[in-house]
Coordinates of C-alpha atoms and ligand atoms in Angstrom, one line a residue:
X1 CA -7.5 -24.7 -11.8
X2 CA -4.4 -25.5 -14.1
X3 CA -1.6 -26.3 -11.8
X4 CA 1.3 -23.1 -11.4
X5 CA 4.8 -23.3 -11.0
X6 CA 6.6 -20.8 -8.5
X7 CA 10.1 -21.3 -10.2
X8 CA 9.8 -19.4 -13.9
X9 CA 8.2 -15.8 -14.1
X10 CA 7.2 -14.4 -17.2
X11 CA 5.1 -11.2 -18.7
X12 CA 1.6 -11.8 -19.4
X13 CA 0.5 -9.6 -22.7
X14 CA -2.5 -10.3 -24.5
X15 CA -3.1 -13.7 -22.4
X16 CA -0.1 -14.9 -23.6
X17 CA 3.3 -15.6 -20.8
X18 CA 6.4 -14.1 -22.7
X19 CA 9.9 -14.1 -21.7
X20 CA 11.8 -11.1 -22.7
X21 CA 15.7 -10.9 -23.6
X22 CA 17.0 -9.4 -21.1
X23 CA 16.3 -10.1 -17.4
X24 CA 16.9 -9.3 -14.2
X25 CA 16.8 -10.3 -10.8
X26 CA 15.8 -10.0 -7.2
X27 CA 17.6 -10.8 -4.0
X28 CA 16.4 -12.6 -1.3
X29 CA 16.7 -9.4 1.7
X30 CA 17.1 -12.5 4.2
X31 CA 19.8 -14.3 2.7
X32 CA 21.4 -11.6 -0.2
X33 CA 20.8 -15.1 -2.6
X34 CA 19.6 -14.0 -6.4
X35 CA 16.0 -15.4 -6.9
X36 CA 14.6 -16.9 -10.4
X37 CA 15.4 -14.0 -13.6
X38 CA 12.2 -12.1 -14.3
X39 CA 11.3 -9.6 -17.5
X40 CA 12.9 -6.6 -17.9
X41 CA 10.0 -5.2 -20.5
X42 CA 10.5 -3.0 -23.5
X43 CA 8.8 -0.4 -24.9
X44 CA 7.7 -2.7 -27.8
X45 CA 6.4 -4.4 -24.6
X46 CA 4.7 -1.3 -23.4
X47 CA 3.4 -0.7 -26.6
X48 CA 1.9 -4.2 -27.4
X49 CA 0.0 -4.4 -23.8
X50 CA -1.7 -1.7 -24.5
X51 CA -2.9 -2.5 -27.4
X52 CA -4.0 -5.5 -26.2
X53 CA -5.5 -4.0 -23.6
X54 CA -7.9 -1.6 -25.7
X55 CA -8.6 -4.4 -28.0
X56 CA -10.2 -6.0 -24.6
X57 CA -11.4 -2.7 -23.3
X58 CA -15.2 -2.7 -25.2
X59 CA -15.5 -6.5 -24.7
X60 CA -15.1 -6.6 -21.1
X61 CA -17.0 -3.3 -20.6
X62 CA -20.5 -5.1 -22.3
X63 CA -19.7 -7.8 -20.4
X64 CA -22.6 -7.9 -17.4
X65 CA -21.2 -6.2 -14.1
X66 CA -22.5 -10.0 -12.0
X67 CA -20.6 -11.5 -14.6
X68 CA -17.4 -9.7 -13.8
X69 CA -17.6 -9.7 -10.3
X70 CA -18.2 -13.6 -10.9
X71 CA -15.2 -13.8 -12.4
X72 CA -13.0 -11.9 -9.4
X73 CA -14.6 -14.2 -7.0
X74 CA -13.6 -17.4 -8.5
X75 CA -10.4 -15.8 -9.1
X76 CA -9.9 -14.5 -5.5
X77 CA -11.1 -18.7 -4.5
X78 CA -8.0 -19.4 -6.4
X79 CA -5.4 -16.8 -4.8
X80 CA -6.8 -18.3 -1.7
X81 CA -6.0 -21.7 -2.6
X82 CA -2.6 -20.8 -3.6
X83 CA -2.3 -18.9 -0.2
X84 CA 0.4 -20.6 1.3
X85 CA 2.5 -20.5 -2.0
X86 CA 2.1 -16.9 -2.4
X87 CA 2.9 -16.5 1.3
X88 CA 6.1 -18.5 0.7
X89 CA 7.2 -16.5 -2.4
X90 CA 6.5 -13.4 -0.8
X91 CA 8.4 -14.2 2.0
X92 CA 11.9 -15.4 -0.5
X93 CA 11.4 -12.0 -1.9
X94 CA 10.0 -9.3 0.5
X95 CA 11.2 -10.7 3.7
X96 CA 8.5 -10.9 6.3
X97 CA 7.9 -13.2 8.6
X98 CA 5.7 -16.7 6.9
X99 CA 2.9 -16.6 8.9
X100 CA 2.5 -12.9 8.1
X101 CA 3.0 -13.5 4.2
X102 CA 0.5 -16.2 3.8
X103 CA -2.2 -13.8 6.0
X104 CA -1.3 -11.2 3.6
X105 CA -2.1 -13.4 0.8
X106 CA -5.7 -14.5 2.3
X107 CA -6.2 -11.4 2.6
X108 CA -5.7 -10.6 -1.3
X109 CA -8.4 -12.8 -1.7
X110 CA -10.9 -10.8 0.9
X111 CA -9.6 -7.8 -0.6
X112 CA -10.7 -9.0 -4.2
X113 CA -14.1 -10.3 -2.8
X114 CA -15.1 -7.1 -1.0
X115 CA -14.7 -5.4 -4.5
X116 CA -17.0 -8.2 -6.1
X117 CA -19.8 -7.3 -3.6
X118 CA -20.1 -3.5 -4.7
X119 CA -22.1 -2.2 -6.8
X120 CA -22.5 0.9 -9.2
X121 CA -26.2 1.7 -9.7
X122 CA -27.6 4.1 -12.0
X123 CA -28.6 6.9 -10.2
X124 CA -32.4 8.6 -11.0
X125 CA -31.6 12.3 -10.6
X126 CA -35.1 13.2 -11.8
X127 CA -38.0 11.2 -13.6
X128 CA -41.1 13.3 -14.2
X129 CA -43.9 13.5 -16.6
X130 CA -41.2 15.3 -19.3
X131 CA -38.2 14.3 -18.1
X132 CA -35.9 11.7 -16.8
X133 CA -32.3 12.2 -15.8
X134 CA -29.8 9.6 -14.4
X135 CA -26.4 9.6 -13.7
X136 CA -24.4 6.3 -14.5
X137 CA -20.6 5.3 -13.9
X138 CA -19.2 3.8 -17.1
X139 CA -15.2 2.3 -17.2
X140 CA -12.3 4.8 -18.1
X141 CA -10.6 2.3 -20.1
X142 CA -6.9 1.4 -20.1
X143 CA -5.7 1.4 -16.7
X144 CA -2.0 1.1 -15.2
X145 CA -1.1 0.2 -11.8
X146 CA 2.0 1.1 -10.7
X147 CA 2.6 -0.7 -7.0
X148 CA 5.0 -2.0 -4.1
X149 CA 2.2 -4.6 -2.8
X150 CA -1.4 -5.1 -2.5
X151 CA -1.9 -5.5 -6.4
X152 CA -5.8 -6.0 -5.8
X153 CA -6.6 -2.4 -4.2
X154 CA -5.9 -2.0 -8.1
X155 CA -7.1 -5.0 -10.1
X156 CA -10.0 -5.6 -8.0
X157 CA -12.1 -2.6 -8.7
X158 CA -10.8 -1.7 -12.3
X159 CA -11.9 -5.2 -13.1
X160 CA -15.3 -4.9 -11.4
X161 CA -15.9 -1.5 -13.3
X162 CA -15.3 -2.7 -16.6
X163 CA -11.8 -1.5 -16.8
X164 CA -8.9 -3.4 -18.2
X165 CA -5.8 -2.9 -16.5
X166 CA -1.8 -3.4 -16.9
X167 CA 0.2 -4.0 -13.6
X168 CA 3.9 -3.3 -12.8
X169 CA 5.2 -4.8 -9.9
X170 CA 8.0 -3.0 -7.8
X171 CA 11.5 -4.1 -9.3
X172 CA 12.5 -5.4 -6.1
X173 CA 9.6 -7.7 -5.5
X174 CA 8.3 -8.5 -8.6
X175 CA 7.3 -12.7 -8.1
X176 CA 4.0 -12.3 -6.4
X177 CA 3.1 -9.9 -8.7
X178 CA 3.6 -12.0 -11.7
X179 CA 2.5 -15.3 -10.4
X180 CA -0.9 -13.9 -9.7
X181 CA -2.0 -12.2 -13.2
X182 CA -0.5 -15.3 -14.8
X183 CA -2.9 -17.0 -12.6
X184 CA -5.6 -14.4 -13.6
X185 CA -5.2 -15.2 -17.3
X186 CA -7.4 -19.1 -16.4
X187 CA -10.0 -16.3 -15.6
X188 CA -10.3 -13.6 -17.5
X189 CA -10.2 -13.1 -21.0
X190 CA -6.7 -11.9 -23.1
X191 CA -5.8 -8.4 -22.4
X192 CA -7.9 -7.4 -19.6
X193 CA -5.6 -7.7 -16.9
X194 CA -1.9 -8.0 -18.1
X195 CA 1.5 -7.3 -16.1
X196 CA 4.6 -6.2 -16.8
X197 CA 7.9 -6.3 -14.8
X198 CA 11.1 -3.8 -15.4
X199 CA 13.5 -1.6 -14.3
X200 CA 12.6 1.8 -12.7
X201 CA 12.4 2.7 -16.3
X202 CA 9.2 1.2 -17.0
X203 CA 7.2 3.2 -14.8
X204 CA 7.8 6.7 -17.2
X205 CA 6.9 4.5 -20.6
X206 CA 3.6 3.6 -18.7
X207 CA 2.9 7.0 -17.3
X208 CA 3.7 8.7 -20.6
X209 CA 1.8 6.3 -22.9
X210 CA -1.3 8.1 -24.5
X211 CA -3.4 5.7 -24.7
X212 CA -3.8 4.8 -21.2
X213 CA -6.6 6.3 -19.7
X214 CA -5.6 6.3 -16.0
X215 CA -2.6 5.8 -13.5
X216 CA -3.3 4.4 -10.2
X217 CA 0.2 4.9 -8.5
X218 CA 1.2 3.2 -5.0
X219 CA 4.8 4.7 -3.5
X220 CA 6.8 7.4 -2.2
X221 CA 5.6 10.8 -2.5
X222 CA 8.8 11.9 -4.8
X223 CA 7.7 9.4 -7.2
X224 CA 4.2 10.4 -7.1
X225 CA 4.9 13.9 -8.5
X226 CA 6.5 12.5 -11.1
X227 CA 4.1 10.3 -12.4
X228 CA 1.5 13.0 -12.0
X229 CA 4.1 15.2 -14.0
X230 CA 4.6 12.4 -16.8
X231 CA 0.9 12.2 -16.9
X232 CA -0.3 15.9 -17.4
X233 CA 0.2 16.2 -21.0
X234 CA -2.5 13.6 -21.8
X235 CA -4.6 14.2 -19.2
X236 CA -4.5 10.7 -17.3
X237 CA -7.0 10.2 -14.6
X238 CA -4.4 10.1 -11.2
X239 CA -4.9 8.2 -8.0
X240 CA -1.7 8.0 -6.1
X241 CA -1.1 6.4 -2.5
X242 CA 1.8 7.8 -1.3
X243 CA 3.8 8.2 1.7
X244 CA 3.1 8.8 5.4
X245 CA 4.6 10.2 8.7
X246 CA 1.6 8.6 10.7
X247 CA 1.1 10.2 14.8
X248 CA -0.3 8.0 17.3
X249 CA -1.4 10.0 20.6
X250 CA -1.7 7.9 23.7
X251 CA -4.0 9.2 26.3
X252 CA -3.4 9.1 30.2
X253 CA -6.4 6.8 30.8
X254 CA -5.3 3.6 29.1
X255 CA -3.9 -0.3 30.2
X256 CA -0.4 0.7 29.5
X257 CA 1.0 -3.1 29.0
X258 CA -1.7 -4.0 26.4
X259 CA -1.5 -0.5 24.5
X260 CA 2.2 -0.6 24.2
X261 CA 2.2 -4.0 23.3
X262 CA -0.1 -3.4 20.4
X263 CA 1.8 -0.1 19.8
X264 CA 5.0 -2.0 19.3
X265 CA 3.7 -4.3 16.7
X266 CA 1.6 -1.6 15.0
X267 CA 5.4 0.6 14.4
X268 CA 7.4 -2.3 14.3
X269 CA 5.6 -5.3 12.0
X270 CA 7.0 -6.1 8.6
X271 CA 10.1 -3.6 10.1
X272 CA 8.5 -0.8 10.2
X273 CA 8.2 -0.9 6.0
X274 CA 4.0 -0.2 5.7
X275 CA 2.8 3.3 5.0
X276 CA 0.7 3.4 7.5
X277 CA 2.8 2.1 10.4
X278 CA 2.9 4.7 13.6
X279 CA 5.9 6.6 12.9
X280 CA 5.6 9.3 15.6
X281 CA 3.9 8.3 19.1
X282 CA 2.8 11.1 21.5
X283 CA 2.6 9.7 24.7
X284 CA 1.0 12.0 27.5
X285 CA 3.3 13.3 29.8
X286 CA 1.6 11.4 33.0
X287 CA 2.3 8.3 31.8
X288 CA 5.4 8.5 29.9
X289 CA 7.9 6.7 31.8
X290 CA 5.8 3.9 32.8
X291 CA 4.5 3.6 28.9
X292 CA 8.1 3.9 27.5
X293 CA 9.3 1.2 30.1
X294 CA 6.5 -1.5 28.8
X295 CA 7.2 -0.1 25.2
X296 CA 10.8 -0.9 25.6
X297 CA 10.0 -4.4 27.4
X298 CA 7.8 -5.3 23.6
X299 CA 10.5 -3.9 21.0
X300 CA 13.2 -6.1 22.8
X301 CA 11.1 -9.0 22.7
X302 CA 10.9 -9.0 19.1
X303 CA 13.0 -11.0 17.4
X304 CA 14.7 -10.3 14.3
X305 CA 15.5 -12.7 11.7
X306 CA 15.1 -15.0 8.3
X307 CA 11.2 -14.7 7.7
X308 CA 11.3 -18.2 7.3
X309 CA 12.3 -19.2 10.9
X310 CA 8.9 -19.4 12.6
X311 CA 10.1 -17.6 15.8
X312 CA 11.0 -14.3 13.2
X313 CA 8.4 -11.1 14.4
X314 CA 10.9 -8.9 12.4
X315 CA 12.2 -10.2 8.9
X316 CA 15.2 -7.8 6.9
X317 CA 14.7 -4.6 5.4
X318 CA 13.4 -5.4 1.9
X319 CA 16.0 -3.8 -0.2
X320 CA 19.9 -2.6 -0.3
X321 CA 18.8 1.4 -1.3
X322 CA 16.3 0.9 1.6
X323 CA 18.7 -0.3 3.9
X324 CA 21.8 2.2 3.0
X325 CA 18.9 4.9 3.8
X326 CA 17.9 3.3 6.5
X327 CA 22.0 3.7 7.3
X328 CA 22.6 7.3 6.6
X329 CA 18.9 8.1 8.8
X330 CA 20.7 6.6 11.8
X331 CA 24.0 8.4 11.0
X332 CA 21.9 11.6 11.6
X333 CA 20.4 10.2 14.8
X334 CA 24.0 10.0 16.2
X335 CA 24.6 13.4 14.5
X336 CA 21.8 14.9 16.7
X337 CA 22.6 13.2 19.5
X338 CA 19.4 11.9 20.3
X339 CA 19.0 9.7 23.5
X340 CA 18.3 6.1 22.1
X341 CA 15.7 3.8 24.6
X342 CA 16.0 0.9 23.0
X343 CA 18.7 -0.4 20.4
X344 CA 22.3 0.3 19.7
X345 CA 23.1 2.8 17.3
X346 CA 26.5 1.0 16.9
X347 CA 25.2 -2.6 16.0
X348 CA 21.8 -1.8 14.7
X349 CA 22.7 -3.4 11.7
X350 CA 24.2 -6.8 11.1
X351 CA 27.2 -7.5 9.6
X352 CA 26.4 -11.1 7.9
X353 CA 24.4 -11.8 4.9
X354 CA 20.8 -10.7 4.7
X355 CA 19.7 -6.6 5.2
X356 CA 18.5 -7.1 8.9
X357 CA 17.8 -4.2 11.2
X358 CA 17.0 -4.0 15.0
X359 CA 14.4 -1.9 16.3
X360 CA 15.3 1.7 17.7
X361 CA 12.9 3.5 20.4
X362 CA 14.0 7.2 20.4
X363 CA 13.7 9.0 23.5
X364 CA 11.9 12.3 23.7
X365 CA 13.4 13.5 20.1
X366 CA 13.1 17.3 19.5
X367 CA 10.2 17.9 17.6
X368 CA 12.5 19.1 14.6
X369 CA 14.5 16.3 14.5
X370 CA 15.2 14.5 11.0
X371 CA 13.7 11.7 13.3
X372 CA 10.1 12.9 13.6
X373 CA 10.1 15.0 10.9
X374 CA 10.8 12.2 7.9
X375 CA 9.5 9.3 7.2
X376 CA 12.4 6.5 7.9
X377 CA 10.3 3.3 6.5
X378 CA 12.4 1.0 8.2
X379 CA 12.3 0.5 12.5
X380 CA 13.0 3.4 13.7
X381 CA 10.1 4.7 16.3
X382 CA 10.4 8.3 18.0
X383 CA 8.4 8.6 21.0
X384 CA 7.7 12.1 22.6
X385 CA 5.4 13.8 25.3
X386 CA 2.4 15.8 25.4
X387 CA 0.7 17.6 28.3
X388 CA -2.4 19.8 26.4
X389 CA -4.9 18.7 23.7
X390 CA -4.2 21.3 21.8
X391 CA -0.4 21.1 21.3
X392 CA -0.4 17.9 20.7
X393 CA -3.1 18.3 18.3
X394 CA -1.0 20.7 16.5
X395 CA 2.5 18.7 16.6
X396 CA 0.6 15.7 15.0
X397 CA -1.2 18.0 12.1
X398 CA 2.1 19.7 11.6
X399 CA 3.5 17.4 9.2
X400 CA 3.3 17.5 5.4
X401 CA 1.7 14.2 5.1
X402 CA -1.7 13.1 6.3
X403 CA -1.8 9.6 5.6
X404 CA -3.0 7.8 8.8
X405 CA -3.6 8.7 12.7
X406 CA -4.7 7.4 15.5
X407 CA -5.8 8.1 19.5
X408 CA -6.0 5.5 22.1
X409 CA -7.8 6.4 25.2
X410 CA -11.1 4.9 26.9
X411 CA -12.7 7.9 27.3
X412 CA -14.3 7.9 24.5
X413 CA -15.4 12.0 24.2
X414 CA -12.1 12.3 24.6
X415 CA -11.1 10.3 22.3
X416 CA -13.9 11.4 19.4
X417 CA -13.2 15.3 20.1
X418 CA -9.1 14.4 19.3
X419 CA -9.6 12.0 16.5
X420 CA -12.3 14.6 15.2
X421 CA -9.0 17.5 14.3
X422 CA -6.5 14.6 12.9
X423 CA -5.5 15.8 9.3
X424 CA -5.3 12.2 8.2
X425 CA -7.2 10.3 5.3
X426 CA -7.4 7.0 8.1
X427 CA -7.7 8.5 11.6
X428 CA -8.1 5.0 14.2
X429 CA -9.6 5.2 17.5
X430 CA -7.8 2.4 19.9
X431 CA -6.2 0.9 17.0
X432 CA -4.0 2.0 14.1
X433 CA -3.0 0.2 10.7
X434 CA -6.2 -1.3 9.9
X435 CA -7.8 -1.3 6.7
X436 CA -11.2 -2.6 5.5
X437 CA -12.7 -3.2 1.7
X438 CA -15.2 -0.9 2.4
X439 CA -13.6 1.6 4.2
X440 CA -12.6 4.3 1.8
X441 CA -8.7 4.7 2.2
X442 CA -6.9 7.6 0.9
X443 CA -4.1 10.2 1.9
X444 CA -4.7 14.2 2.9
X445 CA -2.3 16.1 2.2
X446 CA 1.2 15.3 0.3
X447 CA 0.1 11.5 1.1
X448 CA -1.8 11.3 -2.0
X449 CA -4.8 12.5 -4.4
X450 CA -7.8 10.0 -5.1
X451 CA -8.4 7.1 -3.0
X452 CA -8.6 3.4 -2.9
X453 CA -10.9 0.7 -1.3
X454 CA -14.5 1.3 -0.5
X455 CA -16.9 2.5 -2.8
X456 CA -14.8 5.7 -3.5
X457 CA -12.2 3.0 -4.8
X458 CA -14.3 1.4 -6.8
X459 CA -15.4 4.8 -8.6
X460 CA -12.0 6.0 -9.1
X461 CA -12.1 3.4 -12.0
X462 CA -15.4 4.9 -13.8
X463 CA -16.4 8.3 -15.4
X464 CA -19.7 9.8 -14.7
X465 CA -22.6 10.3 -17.1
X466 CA -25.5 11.9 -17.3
X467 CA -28.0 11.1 -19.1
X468 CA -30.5 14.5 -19.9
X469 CA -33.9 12.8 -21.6
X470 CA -36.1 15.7 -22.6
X471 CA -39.4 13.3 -22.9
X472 CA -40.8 15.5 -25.4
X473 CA -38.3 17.1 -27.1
X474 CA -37.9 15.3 -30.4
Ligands
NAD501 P1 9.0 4.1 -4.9 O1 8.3 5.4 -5.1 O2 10.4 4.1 -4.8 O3 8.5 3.1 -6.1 C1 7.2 2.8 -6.3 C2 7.1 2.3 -7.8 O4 7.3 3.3 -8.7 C3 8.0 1.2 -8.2 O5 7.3 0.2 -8.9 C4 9.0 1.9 -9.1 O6 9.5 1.0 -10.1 C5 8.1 2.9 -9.8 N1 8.7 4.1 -10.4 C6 9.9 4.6 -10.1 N2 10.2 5.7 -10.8 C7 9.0 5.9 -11.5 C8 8.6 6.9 -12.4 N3 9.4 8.0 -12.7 N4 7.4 6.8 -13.0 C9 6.6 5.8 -12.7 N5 6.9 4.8 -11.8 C10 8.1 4.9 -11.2 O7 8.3 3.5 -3.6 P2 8.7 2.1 -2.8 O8 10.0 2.2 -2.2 O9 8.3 1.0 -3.7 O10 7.6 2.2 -1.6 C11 7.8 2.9 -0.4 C12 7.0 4.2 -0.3 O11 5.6 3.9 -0.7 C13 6.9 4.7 1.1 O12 7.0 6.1 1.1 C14 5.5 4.2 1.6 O13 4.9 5.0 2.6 C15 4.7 4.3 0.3 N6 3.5 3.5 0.3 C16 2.3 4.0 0.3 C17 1.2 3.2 0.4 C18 -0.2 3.9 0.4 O14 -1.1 3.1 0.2 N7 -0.3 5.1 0.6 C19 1.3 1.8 0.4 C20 2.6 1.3 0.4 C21 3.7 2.1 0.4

């Protein structure tokens, strides 16, 4: 493997690294310090990917399925190599905690793998005397993904399908992104996976483009209906992984220390900014003082701070707009007047460099409160009480996303029979934010249409085709 550099970031188009002549920026959320200038892309940029990539597209479709997936895995032996690297740069850009970056960049690698061991067999929907009919999966063509993070949900399984695919990293953290299709260029062949890095503006002259066959968008849910929007009038093939408000229910029955440890982590880790963090915990009636003492106990013990310090659990919010939202969200928690368990609504954010934020615990919110009702994607965790199945059944469904959702209880009827009515495209049993290769992952609801991971994921890349042979008809 040719050795890489962490300190210049370019575009990749056409297997080539280009610098373009305007750049921008990102800021380091733990220290407000500008990181290295990346590309701020053009629509001549725009324009000359694509191309590129349907030059690729027929190419790297003949090309033997084994054969691409051979290529991912010695790609994804490389990501992990460069593991603690990527951890380090994610960490200068994003914020989280080290440790936590250079797991998340192992597990780009697993991620990538897990595509490399599906497959797409041709299925025999009839072979008789006179006729034989199979139904195959063959690559869309020119894909775009559009994402925050996790750049292999995308790349992996377009590349094992025989796609070729075009990546724009968020604007805010745009390094990891970069670093690893430059990296993928020692792999796979010009134009089949290329990235370009922008402003905002860059997502509607991908969206728009008609020559790109499909979008797979990963963001909020206001964004997602505009892509879909910018995408109708060719037709694009959409997956889009959007936002979530995600209930956990916590049953009478459980070890209250070690669920509300875990509980903490699983609303709290990376500051509360992953979709599919618990963002509204139900905690049966029972039990509720004693779980939101041992809650509270956790959430103080986390410790907020530079990502790089290895005693951080909590690194900054990623991003200024994020954190001014994150402001005005806790100006309407005073507004309502809602009783606070944990944090200061007065110091919750610091006043020196870097966009840190400590965690709040809100105390038995009303239901309707802009608390449990929107997703805050920063720390903010609302905790409330159940007493029947039913309701609380109901207060978890009655949200417009579906995202994840999760029970924890040891009886495990109890626990089956709940999880069973969860509107939620992830529902977790004793467990919540955990995703798996081969564990199809997409959101109900306004969390999203399509999905990603398992073999669902891997078919969102392909069309179907049958194949009608009438053995004697010519
Ligand atoms: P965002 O919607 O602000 O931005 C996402 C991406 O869209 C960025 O790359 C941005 O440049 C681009 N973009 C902006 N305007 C565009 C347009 N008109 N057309 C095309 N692209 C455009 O989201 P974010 O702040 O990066 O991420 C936070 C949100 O993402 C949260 O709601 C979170 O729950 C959600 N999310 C969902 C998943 C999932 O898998 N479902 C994963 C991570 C984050």
């Amino acid at each position: 493997m040719a050795p890489l550099d962490f300190e210049s970031f370019y575009n990749v188009i056409d297997g080539k690294l280009e610098a373009t002549a305007e750049t921008r920026h990102g800021i380091n959320p733990a220290t407000l310090e500008q990181l290295p200038p990346v590309p701020v892309s053009t629509r001549n940029d725009v324009n000359r990917a694509v191309e590129a990539a349907q030059r690729a597209a027929a190419a790297w479709a003949a090309t033997p399925i084994e054969e691409r997936k051979q290529k991912v895995i010695q790609y994804a032996d490389a990501v992990d190599a460069l593991a603690n690297e990527f951890g380090k740069m994610m960490t200068l850009e994003q914020g989280k905690p080290l440790s936590h970056a250079i797991g998340e960049a192992h597990g780009a690698a697993y991620f990538l793998k897990g595509f490399a061991k599906m497959d797409l067999p041709d299925r025999v929907v009839e072979d008789t005397e006179h006729r034989r009919v199979v139904t195959r999966y063959v690559p869309i063509g020119v894909c775009v993904g559009i994402v925050p993070w996790n750049l292999t949900f995308k790349m992996g399984p377009a590349l094992v399908a025989g796609c070729t695919i075009i990546l724009k990293p968020s604007p805010f953290t745009p390094y990891c992104g970069l670093k690893m299709i430059e990296l993928a260029q020692q792999f796979f062949p010009p134009g089949v996976v290329q990235v370009l890095s922008g402003e905002d503006s860059l997502g509607p002259m991908l969206t728009e483009h008609p020559d790109v066959a499909k979008i797979s968008f990963t963001g909020s849910t206001g964004t997602g209906i505009r892509v879909l929007q910018s995408s109708a009038p060719s037709l694009k093939r959409i997956t889009l992984e959007l936002g979530g408000n995600d209930p956990a229910i916590i049953c009478s029955d459980i070890d209250i220390p070690k669920v509300a440890a875990r509980v903490a982590m699983k609303s709290f880790v990376n500051s509360g900014q992953v979709c599919i963090s618990i963002k509204r915990l139900y905690v049966h009636s029972s039990i509720y003082e004693e779980f939101m003492a041992e809650l509270s106990k956790a959430t103080k013990s986390l410790v907020v701070g530079n990502g790089m310090n290895e005693s951080t659990d909590l690194g900054p919010i990623q991003n200024a707009m994020q954190y001014e939202r994150l402001k005005d969200f806790v100006a309407s928690i005073k507004r309502d007047k809602l009783t606070i368990a944990v944090g200061d609504l007065e110091n919750t954010f610091s006043t020196g460099n870097g966009y840190f934020m400590s965690p709040l615990l809100i105390d038995n919110p009303p239901e309707d409160s802009r608390a449990v009702v929107e997703e805050p994607f920063g720390p903010i965790l609302p905790v409330l009480k159940w007493d029947t199945e039913e309701d609380v059944i109901h207060r978890a469904n009655h949200s417009a996303d579906g995202l994840g959702a999760s029970v924890w209880s040891r009886d495990m009827a109890q626990a089956e029979r709940m999880a069973g009515q969860l509107q939620a495209g992830l529902v977790w049993i004793n467990t919540h934010q955990e995703l798996q290769v081969d564990a199809v992952f997409g959101g109900h609801k306004h969390s999203g249409i399509g999905s990603e991971l398992g073999i669902e994921g891997l078919k969102a890349y392909c069309l179907t085709q049958s194949v009608i042979h009438d053995k004697d008809g010519a």
